[in-house]
């Protein structure tokens, strides 16, 4: 399975003229931000007598700076598993994951976690926020371990402003709409200026208008060289990507 732009559906997403004014972090390099080489993912079968189940087999992918790549495919085809492997959250059964030339699959779990903090912004399906905290406190969470909440406060407020949810800064997640929660979660994923943003089905639970706003946001993120790897069922989101892979 390789990126297959030729087999892509006719684009249905019309890029808009406006660009959101997100805080920038220029990236001069043209090395792939992410490289997957021969990645195979197997899970143990529920039946203890049966062998492992292969979800993804010998998968390869390069994602260059400033490129938005989409992992498409039916439910259960392995999109979330591949995103987690790419983010170093789970290890592949075999194969390698490179972040700008470094094979993270050779590192310890602790070393991967440390590297991930500044390199990958990961947004779960649904963009889960911590319920006891305000939107702004949620955005600042990635800065807590390194005690950078004070220095990153201006960036956090800028991100909320750019994403159109500054007025909701003091609100708890339960008071936000699904689209607002998604944007706050996106601001949180962008706080540490990641080289690559990985997002799992960001439009799955949104109405068309909110979904299109999120698609615009993801496109805006790429304009400073940040890469985006996104999984999707949504044909509008799939069409908005620069390249795509259809998982079987
Ligand atoms: N930890 C696990 N242990 C065993 N099987 C798993 C595990 N995680 C996922 N699976 C199985 O692997 C397959 C792929 O799951 P995955 O979540 O990666 O697919 P997906 O394409 O993201 O699906 P969806 O579009 O429904 O989110 C599914 O059959 C799932 O049940």
Short mmCIF file of C-alpha atoms and ligand atoms in Angstrom, two decimals:
data_model
loop_
_atom_site.label_atom_id
_atom_site.label_comp_id
_atom_site.label_asym_id
_atom_site.label_seq_id
_atom_site.Cartn_x
_atom_site.Cartn_y
_atom_site.Cartn_z
CA UNK A 1 0.00 0.00 0.00
CA UNK A 2 1.61 3.26 -1.12
CA UNK A 3 0.34 6.83 -1.49
CA UNK A 4 -1.80 6.84 -4.57
CA UNK A 5 -2.73 10.30 -5.72
CA UNK A 6 -3.77 8.95 -9.13
CA UNK A 7 -6.54 6.86 -7.59
CA UNK A 8 -7.84 9.78 -5.52
CA UNK A 9 -11.46 10.83 -5.83
CA UNK A 10 -12.26 14.01 -7.74
CA UNK A 11 -11.72 16.87 -5.25
CA UNK A 12 -14.98 18.06 -3.77
CA UNK A 13 -13.42 20.41 -1.27
CA UNK A 14 -12.93 23.93 -2.57
CA UNK A 15 -9.98 25.66 -0.95
CA UNK A 16 -10.96 29.00 0.41
CA UNK A 17 -9.06 32.21 -0.16
CA UNK A 18 -8.62 33.13 3.46
CA UNK A 19 -5.77 31.83 5.58
CA UNK A 20 -6.01 31.85 9.37
CA UNK A 21 -3.29 33.84 11.05
CA UNK A 22 -1.83 31.06 13.20
CA UNK A 23 1.35 31.77 15.17
CA UNK A 24 4.20 30.73 12.86
CA UNK A 25 7.23 28.53 13.31
CA UNK A 26 9.20 28.48 10.01
CA UNK A 27 10.80 25.15 9.03
CA UNK A 28 13.54 25.36 6.39
CA UNK A 29 14.24 21.59 6.08
CA UNK A 30 12.92 19.46 3.22
CA UNK A 31 13.73 16.06 4.84
CA UNK A 32 10.59 14.00 5.31
CA UNK A 33 9.02 14.95 8.61
CA UNK A 34 7.76 11.39 8.86
CA UNK A 35 8.93 8.24 7.11
CA UNK A 36 7.36 4.81 7.59
CA UNK A 37 9.32 1.89 6.16
CA UNK A 38 7.87 -1.62 5.82
CA UNK A 39 5.55 -1.13 8.76
CA UNK A 40 3.55 -4.20 9.74
CA UNK A 41 1.03 -4.10 12.59
CA UNK A 42 -0.35 -7.29 14.12
CA UNK A 43 -2.66 -7.73 17.10
CA UNK A 44 -3.22 -10.93 19.09
CA UNK A 45 -6.38 -12.75 18.04
CA UNK A 46 -9.25 -12.97 20.54
CA UNK A 47 -9.11 -16.73 19.95
CA UNK A 48 -6.02 -17.84 21.86
CA UNK A 49 -5.54 -20.81 19.51
CA UNK A 50 -5.43 -18.60 16.42
CA UNK A 51 -2.35 -16.68 15.30
CA UNK A 52 -2.03 -12.89 15.38
CA UNK A 53 -4.19 -10.79 13.06
CA UNK A 54 -2.31 -8.63 10.56
CA UNK A 55 -3.91 -5.18 10.30
CA UNK A 56 -1.30 -3.41 8.15
CA UNK A 57 1.40 -5.12 6.11
CA UNK A 58 4.71 -3.65 4.81
CA UNK A 59 3.38 -0.12 4.68
CA UNK A 60 5.59 2.72 3.45
CA UNK A 61 5.00 6.48 3.53
CA UNK A 62 6.92 9.77 3.38
CA UNK A 63 5.30 12.98 4.61
CA UNK A 64 7.26 16.08 3.61
CA UNK A 65 7.23 19.44 5.44
CA UNK A 66 4.14 21.48 4.68
CA UNK A 67 2.25 18.51 3.25
CA UNK A 68 -1.11 17.22 4.42
CA UNK A 69 -1.44 13.46 3.86
CA UNK A 70 -4.65 11.56 4.47
CA UNK A 71 -5.05 7.93 5.55
CA UNK A 72 -8.41 6.87 4.15
CA UNK A 73 -10.14 3.50 4.28
CA UNK A 74 -13.05 1.56 5.70
CA UNK A 75 -13.68 1.23 9.42
CA UNK A 76 -11.20 -1.25 10.90
CA UNK A 77 -8.67 -0.89 8.07
CA UNK A 78 -5.99 0.28 10.50
CA UNK A 79 -5.99 4.09 10.21
CA UNK A 80 -5.86 4.74 13.97
CA UNK A 81 -3.27 1.99 14.47
CA UNK A 82 -1.02 3.55 11.80
CA UNK A 83 -1.40 7.03 13.30
CA UNK A 84 -0.41 5.65 16.72
CA UNK A 85 2.61 3.90 15.22
CA UNK A 86 3.59 7.11 13.39
CA UNK A 87 3.25 9.05 16.66
CA UNK A 88 5.36 6.53 18.57
CA UNK A 89 2.42 5.69 20.83
CA UNK A 90 2.57 2.00 19.92
CA UNK A 91 5.37 0.02 18.31
CA UNK A 92 4.92 -1.70 14.96
CA UNK A 93 5.34 -5.48 14.92
CA UNK A 94 8.09 -4.87 12.35
CA UNK A 95 9.37 -1.99 10.27
CA UNK A 96 10.71 1.44 11.14
CA UNK A 97 9.42 4.93 11.89
CA UNK A 98 11.67 7.91 11.18
CA UNK A 99 11.14 11.42 12.47
CA UNK A 100 13.25 13.71 10.27
CA UNK A 101 15.78 10.95 9.62
CA UNK A 102 15.92 9.50 13.16
CA UNK A 103 14.65 5.95 13.62
CA UNK A 104 12.48 6.34 16.72
CA UNK A 105 11.69 2.63 16.67
CA UNK A 106 15.27 2.10 17.93
CA UNK A 107 14.69 4.31 21.00
CA UNK A 108 13.40 3.43 24.46
CA UNK A 109 9.80 4.29 25.38
CA UNK A 110 11.01 7.14 27.61
CA UNK A 111 13.21 8.58 24.86
CA UNK A 112 10.31 8.40 22.39
CA UNK A 113 8.02 10.22 24.85
CA UNK A 114 10.56 12.99 25.32
CA UNK A 115 11.10 13.39 21.56
CA UNK A 116 7.37 13.26 20.87
CA UNK A 117 6.62 16.21 23.16
CA UNK A 118 8.14 18.78 20.84
CA UNK A 119 7.79 16.92 17.54
CA UNK A 120 4.28 15.48 17.30
CA UNK A 121 0.95 17.13 18.02
CA UNK A 122 -1.54 14.28 18.41
CA UNK A 123 -5.28 14.76 18.32
CA UNK A 124 -7.42 11.78 19.29
CA UNK A 125 -10.70 10.96 17.62
CA UNK A 126 -13.20 13.31 19.26
CA UNK A 127 -10.52 15.65 20.64
CA UNK A 128 -11.03 14.73 24.29
CA UNK A 129 -10.52 17.58 26.78
CA UNK A 130 -10.02 17.39 30.55
CA UNK A 131 -13.40 18.20 32.08
CA UNK A 132 -12.31 20.02 35.26
CA UNK A 133 -10.22 22.57 33.36
CA UNK A 134 -11.09 25.65 31.29
CA UNK A 135 -10.45 25.72 27.55
CA UNK A 136 -7.28 27.81 28.10
CA UNK A 137 -6.01 25.47 30.83
CA UNK A 138 -6.59 22.54 28.48
CA UNK A 139 -4.55 24.22 25.76
CA UNK A 140 -1.70 24.83 28.24
CA UNK A 141 -1.58 21.22 29.48
CA UNK A 142 1.38 20.16 27.23
CA UNK A 143 3.43 22.97 28.83
CA UNK A 144 2.93 21.67 32.39
CA UNK A 145 5.66 18.95 32.48
CA UNK A 146 8.34 21.44 31.44
CA UNK A 147 6.92 24.27 33.57
CA UNK A 148 6.39 26.50 30.50
CA UNK A 149 2.79 27.49 31.16
CA UNK A 150 3.73 31.12 31.84
CA UNK A 151 5.99 31.54 28.81
CA UNK A 152 3.52 29.79 26.49
CA UNK A 153 0.44 31.66 27.74
CA UNK A 154 0.66 34.27 24.90
CA UNK A 155 0.90 31.48 22.28
CA UNK A 156 -2.04 29.65 23.86
CA UNK A 157 -4.22 32.77 23.75
CA UNK A 158 -3.04 33.54 20.18
CA UNK A 159 -4.00 30.03 19.08
CA UNK A 160 -7.44 30.27 20.65
CA UNK A 161 -7.88 33.66 18.97
CA UNK A 162 -6.74 32.33 15.58
CA UNK A 163 -9.05 29.35 15.87
CA UNK A 164 -12.01 31.60 16.66
CA UNK A 165 -12.61 30.39 20.22
CA UNK A 166 -10.90 33.10 22.30
CA UNK A 167 -14.24 34.08 23.81
CA UNK A 168 -14.57 30.53 25.18
CA UNK A 169 -11.15 30.56 26.96
CA UNK A 170 -12.66 30.43 30.44
CA UNK A 171 -15.33 27.84 29.63
CA UNK A 172 -15.21 24.22 30.77
CA UNK A 173 -15.44 21.59 27.99
CA UNK A 174 -19.02 20.61 28.92
CA UNK A 175 -20.13 24.16 28.04
CA UNK A 176 -18.57 24.01 24.56
CA UNK A 177 -20.08 22.75 21.32
CA UNK A 178 -18.48 19.78 19.52
CA UNK A 179 -16.85 22.11 16.99
CA UNK A 180 -15.50 24.40 19.74
CA UNK A 181 -14.09 21.43 21.65
CA UNK A 182 -12.38 20.21 18.48
CA UNK A 183 -10.76 23.62 17.96
CA UNK A 184 -9.58 23.83 21.58
CA UNK A 185 -8.09 20.33 21.22
CA UNK A 186 -6.40 21.46 17.99
CA UNK A 187 -4.93 24.50 19.79
CA UNK A 188 -3.61 22.15 22.49
CA UNK A 189 -2.00 19.90 19.87
CA UNK A 190 -0.33 22.94 18.28
CA UNK A 191 0.90 24.59 21.50
CA UNK A 192 4.45 23.22 21.36
CA UNK A 193 4.81 24.02 17.62
CA UNK A 194 5.03 20.39 16.50
CA UNK A 195 6.78 19.46 13.26
CA UNK A 196 3.83 17.21 12.44
CA UNK A 197 0.22 17.27 13.52
CA UNK A 198 -1.47 13.85 13.58
CA UNK A 199 -5.24 13.92 13.73
CA UNK A 200 -7.65 11.00 13.94
CA UNK A 201 -10.96 11.52 12.09
CA UNK A 202 -11.32 15.19 13.09
CA UNK A 203 -14.58 15.77 11.22
CA UNK A 204 -16.33 12.51 12.13
CA UNK A 205 -18.80 13.96 14.63
CA UNK A 206 -19.20 17.44 13.14
CA UNK A 207 -21.87 18.99 10.93
CA UNK A 208 -20.75 20.00 7.44
CA UNK A 209 -20.07 23.63 8.33
CA UNK A 210 -17.95 22.84 11.40
CA UNK A 211 -16.22 20.07 9.45
CA UNK A 212 -15.27 22.51 6.67
CA UNK A 213 -13.89 24.94 9.28
CA UNK A 214 -11.69 22.17 10.71
CA UNK A 215 -10.51 21.28 7.17
CA UNK A 216 -9.56 24.95 6.62
CA UNK A 217 -7.69 24.93 9.92
CA UNK A 218 -5.71 21.84 9.00
CA UNK A 219 -4.79 23.38 5.64
CA UNK A 220 -3.70 26.57 7.41
CA UNK A 221 -1.42 24.59 9.70
CA UNK A 222 0.63 23.40 6.70
CA UNK A 223 1.40 26.90 5.43
CA UNK A 224 4.45 27.36 7.72
CA UNK A 225 5.90 23.95 6.82
CA UNK A 226 4.14 21.94 9.51
CA UNK A 227 3.16 18.50 8.18
CA UNK A 228 -0.29 17.02 8.81
CA UNK A 229 -1.18 13.32 8.86
CA UNK A 230 -4.90 12.85 9.15
CA UNK A 231 -7.20 9.82 9.06
CA UNK A 232 -10.62 10.24 7.52
CA UNK A 233 -13.81 8.76 6.13
CA UNK A 234 -15.06 12.21 5.15
CA UNK A 235 -14.69 12.61 1.32
CA UNK A 236 -14.32 16.40 1.71
CA UNK A 237 -11.38 15.96 4.08
CA UNK A 238 -9.84 13.24 1.90
CA UNK A 239 -10.07 15.53 -1.13
CA UNK A 240 -8.56 18.48 0.77
CA UNK A 241 -5.32 16.57 1.46
CA UNK A 242 -2.25 17.00 -0.79
CA UNK A 243 -1.85 13.21 -1.02
CA UNK A 244 -3.68 10.18 0.29
CA UNK A 245 -3.43 6.46 0.94
CA UNK A 246 -6.45 4.17 0.74
CA UNK A 247 -6.02 1.35 3.26
CA UNK A 248 -7.55 -1.94 2.15
N1 LIG B 1 -5.16 -3.01 20.92
C1 LIG B 1 -5.79 -3.80 20.03
N2 LIG B 1 -5.84 -5.15 20.21
C2 LIG B 1 -6.46 -5.95 19.31
N3 LIG B 1 -7.07 -5.50 18.18
C3 LIG B 1 -7.06 -4.17 17.97
C4 LIG B 1 -6.43 -3.26 18.86
N4 LIG B 1 -6.57 -2.00 18.37
C5 LIG B 1 -7.26 -2.12 17.22
N5 LIG B 1 -7.56 -3.41 16.98
C6 LIG B 1 -8.26 -3.94 15.80
O1 LIG B 1 -7.49 -3.58 14.67
C7 LIG B 1 -8.34 -3.23 13.57
C8 LIG B 1 -7.96 -1.84 13.09
O2 LIG B 1 -8.33 -0.91 14.09
P1 LIG B 1 -8.10 0.66 13.87
O3 LIG B 1 -8.75 1.36 15.02
O4 LIG B 1 -6.68 0.92 13.62
O5 LIG B 1 -8.93 0.90 12.51
P2 LIG B 1 -9.55 2.24 11.91
O6 LIG B 1 -9.37 2.15 10.43
O7 LIG B 1 -8.99 3.42 12.60
O8 LIG B 1 -11.08 2.09 12.27
P3 LIG B 1 -12.20 3.26 12.47
O9 LIG B 1 -12.35 3.95 11.14
O10 LIG B 1 -13.43 2.48 12.83
O11 LIG B 1 -11.72 4.15 13.58
C9 LIG B 1 -9.76 -3.35 14.08
O12 LIG B 1 -10.27 -4.60 13.68
C10 LIG B 1 -9.61 -3.28 15.59
O13 LIG B 1 -10.63 -4.01 16.23
#
